[in-house]
mmCIF file of C-alpha atoms in Angstrom:
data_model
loop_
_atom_site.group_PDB
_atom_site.id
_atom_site.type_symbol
_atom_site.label_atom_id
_atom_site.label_comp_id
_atom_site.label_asym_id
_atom_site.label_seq_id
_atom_site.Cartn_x
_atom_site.Cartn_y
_atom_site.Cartn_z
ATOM 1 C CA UNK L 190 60.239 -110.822 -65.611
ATOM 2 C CA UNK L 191 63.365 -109.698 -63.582
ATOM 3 C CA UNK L 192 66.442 -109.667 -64.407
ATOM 4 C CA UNK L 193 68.851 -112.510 -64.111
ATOM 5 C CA UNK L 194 71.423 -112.380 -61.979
ATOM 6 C CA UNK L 195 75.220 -113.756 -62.205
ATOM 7 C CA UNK L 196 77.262 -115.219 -59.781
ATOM 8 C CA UNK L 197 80.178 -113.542 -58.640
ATOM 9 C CA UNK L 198 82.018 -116.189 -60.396
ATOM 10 C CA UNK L 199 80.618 -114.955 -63.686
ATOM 11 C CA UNK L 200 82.177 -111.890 -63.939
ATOM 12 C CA UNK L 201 85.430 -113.235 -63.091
ATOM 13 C CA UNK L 202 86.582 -115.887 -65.618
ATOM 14 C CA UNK L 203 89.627 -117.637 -65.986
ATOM 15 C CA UNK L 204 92.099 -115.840 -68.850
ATOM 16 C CA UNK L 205 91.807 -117.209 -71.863
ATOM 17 C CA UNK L 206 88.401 -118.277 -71.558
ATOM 18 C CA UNK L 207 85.784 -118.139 -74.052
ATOM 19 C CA UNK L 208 85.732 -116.945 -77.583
ATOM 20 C CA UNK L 209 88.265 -115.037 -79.137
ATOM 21 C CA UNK L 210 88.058 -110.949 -78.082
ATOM 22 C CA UNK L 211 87.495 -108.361 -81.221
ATOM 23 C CA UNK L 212 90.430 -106.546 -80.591
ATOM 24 C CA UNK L 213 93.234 -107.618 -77.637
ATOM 25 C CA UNK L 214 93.064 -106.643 -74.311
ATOM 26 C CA UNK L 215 94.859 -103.635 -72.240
ATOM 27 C CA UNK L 216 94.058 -104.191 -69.029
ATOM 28 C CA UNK L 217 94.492 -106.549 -66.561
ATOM 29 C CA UNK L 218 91.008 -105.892 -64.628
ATOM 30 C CA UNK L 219 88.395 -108.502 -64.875
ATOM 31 C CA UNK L 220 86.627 -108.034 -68.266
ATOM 32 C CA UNK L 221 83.521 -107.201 -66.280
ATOM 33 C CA UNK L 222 84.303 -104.190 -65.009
ATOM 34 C CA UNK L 223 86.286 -103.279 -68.494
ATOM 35 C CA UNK L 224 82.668 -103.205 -69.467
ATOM 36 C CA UNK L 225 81.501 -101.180 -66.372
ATOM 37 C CA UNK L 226 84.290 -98.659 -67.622
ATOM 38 C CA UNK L 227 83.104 -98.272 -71.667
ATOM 39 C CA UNK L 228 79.699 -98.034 -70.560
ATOM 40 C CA UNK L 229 80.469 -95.460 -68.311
ATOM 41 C CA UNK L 230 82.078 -93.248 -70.857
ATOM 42 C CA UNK L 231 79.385 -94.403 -73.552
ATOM 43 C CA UNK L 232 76.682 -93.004 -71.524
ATOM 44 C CA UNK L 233 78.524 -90.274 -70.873
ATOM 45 C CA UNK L 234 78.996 -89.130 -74.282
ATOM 46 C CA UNK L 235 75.907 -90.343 -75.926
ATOM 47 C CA UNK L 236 73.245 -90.676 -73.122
ATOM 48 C CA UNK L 237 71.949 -93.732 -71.970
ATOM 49 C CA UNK L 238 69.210 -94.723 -73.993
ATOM 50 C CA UNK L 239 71.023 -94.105 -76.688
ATOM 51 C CA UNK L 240 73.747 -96.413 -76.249
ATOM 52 C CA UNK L 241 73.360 -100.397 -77.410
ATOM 53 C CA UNK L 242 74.175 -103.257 -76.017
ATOM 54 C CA UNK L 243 76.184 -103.676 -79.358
ATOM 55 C CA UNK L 244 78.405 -100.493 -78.685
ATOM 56 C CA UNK L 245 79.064 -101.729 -75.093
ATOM 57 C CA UNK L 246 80.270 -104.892 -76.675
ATOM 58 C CA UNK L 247 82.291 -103.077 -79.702
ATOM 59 C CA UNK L 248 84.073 -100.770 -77.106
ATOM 60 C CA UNK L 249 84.588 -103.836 -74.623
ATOM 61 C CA UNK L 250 86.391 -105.355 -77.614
ATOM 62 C CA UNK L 251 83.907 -108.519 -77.383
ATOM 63 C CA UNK L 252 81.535 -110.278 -78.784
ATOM 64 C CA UNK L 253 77.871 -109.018 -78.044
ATOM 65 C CA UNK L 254 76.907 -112.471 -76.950
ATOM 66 C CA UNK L 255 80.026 -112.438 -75.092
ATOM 67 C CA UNK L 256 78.949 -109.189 -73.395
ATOM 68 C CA UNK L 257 75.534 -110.361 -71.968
ATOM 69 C CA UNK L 258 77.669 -113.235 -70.461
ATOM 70 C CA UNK L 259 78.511 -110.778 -68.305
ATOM 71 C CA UNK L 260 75.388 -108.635 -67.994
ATOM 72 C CA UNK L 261 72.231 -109.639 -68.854
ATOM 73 C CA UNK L 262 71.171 -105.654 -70.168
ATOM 74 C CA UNK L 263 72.319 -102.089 -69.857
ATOM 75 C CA UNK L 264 70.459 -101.631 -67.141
ATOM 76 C CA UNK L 265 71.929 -103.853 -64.681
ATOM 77 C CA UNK L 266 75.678 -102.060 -66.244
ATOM 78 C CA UNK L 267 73.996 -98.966 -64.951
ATOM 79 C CA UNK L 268 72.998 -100.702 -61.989
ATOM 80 C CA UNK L 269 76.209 -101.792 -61.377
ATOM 81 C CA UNK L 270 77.918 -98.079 -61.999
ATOM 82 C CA UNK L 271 75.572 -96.688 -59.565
ATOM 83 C CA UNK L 272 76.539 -99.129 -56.853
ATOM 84 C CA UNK L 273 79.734 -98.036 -57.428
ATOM 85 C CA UNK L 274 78.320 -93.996 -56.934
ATOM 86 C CA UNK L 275 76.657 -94.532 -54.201
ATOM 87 C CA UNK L 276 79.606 -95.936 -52.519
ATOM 88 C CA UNK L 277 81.865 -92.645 -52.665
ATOM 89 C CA UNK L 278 80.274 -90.725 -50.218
ATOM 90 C CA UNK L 279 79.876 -93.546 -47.845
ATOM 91 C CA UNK L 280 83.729 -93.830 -47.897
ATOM 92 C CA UNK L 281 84.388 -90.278 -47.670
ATOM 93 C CA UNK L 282 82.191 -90.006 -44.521
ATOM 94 C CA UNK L 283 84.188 -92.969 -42.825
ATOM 95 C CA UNK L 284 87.356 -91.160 -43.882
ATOM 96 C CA UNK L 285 86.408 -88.006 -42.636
ATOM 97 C CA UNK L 286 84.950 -89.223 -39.125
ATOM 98 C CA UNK L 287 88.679 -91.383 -39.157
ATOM 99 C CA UNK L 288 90.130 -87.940 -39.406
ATOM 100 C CA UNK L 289 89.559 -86.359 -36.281
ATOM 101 C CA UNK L 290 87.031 -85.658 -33.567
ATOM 102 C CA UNK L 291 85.876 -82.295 -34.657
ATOM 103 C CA UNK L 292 82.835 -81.848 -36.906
ATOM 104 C CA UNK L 293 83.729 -79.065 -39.095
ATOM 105 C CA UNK L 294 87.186 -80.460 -39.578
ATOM 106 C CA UNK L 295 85.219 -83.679 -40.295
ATOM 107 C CA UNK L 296 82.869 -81.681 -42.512
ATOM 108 C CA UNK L 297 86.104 -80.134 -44.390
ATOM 109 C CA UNK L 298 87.483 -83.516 -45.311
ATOM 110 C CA UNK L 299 84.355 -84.949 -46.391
ATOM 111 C CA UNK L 300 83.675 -82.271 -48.876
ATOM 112 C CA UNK L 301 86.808 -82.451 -50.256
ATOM 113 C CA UNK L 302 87.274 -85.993 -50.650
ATOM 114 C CA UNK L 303 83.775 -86.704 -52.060
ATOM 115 C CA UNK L 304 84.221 -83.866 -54.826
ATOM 116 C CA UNK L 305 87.533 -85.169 -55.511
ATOM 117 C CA UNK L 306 85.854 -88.432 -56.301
ATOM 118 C CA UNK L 307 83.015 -86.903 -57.810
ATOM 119 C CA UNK L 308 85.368 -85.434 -60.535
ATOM 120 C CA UNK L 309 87.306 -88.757 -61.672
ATOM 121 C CA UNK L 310 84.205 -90.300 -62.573
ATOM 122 C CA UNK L 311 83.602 -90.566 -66.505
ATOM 123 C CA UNK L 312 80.481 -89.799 -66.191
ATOM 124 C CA UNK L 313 77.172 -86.975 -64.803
ATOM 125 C CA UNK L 314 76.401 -88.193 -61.652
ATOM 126 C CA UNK L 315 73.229 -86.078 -61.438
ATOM 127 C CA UNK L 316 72.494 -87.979 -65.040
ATOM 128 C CA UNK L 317 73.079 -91.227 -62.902
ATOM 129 C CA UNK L 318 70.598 -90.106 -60.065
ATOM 130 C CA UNK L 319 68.148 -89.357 -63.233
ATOM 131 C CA UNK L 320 68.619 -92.401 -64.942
ATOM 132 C CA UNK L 321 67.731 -94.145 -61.701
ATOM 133 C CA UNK L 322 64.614 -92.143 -61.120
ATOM 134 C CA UNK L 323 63.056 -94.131 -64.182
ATOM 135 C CA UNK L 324 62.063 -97.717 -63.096
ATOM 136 C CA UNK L 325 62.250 -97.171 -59.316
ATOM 137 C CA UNK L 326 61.636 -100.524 -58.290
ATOM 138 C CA UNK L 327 64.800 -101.672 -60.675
ATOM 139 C CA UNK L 328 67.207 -99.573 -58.399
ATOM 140 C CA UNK L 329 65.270 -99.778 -55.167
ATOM 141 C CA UNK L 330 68.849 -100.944 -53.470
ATOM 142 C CA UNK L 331 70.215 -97.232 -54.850
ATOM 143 C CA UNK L 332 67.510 -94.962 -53.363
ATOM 144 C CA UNK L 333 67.394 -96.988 -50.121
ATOM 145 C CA UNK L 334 71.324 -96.204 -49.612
ATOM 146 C CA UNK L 335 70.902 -93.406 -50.381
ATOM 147 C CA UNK L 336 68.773 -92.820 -47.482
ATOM 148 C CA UNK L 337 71.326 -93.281 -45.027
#
């Protein structure tokens, strides 16, 4: 069966809606990518398979039915974070190519800005590109940009 998917209006709620939150929030980003974040570290520290839906929730401050409001499993979270991966080195190309007319300047800044970016992310990325090896067909949009 696939998975469901949300409407973009879905992961942006109103404040205040829905049940009460575990513990308040800290943030003013939209609680779905508060998620994105703790799962991010989660499977960072404790792998992915190894983290539940239930620690996703607890770390979100929410409740676990309140979590799969948002996302219907893990893997669409992971989904999600590697949307967000594969979209670093697209804008560091653009960047670079804005930079100047001469490759190996261009080269220079890409390098440097996608390594920057590579090392504010919470997470492995190779573990990401792993994790996304599994069920191919699941993250067929991934390997396809990463073809270009």
């Amino acid at each position: 069966m696939p998975a469901r998917r949300h409407s973009p209006d879905r992961l942006t709620r109103r404040p205040g809606a829905g049940r009460p939150r575990k513990i308040p929030r800290t943030s003013d980003q939209p609680v779905a990518e508060e998620i994105v974040g703790e799962a991010s570290r989660l499977f960072a520290r404790q792998g992915f398979a190894a983290t539940t839906m239930a620690q996703l929730a607890e770390a979100s401050g929410l409740q676990v039915t309140s979590t799969y409001y948002y996302y219907a499993s893990k893997e669409e979270i992971l989904e999600r974070i590697l949307d967000e991966v594969n979209q670093v080195p697209l804008d560091a190309l653009a960047a670079a190519i804005a930079t100047s007319d001469d490759p190996a300047e261009q080269l220079h800044h890409f390098i440097r800005r996608d390594a920057a970016a590579l090392c504010r992310f919470p997470f492995d990325i190779n573990e990401s590109h792993r994790l996304a090896s599994t069920p191919v067909c699941r993250f067929g949009r991934y390997w396809s940009e990463r073809q270009v």
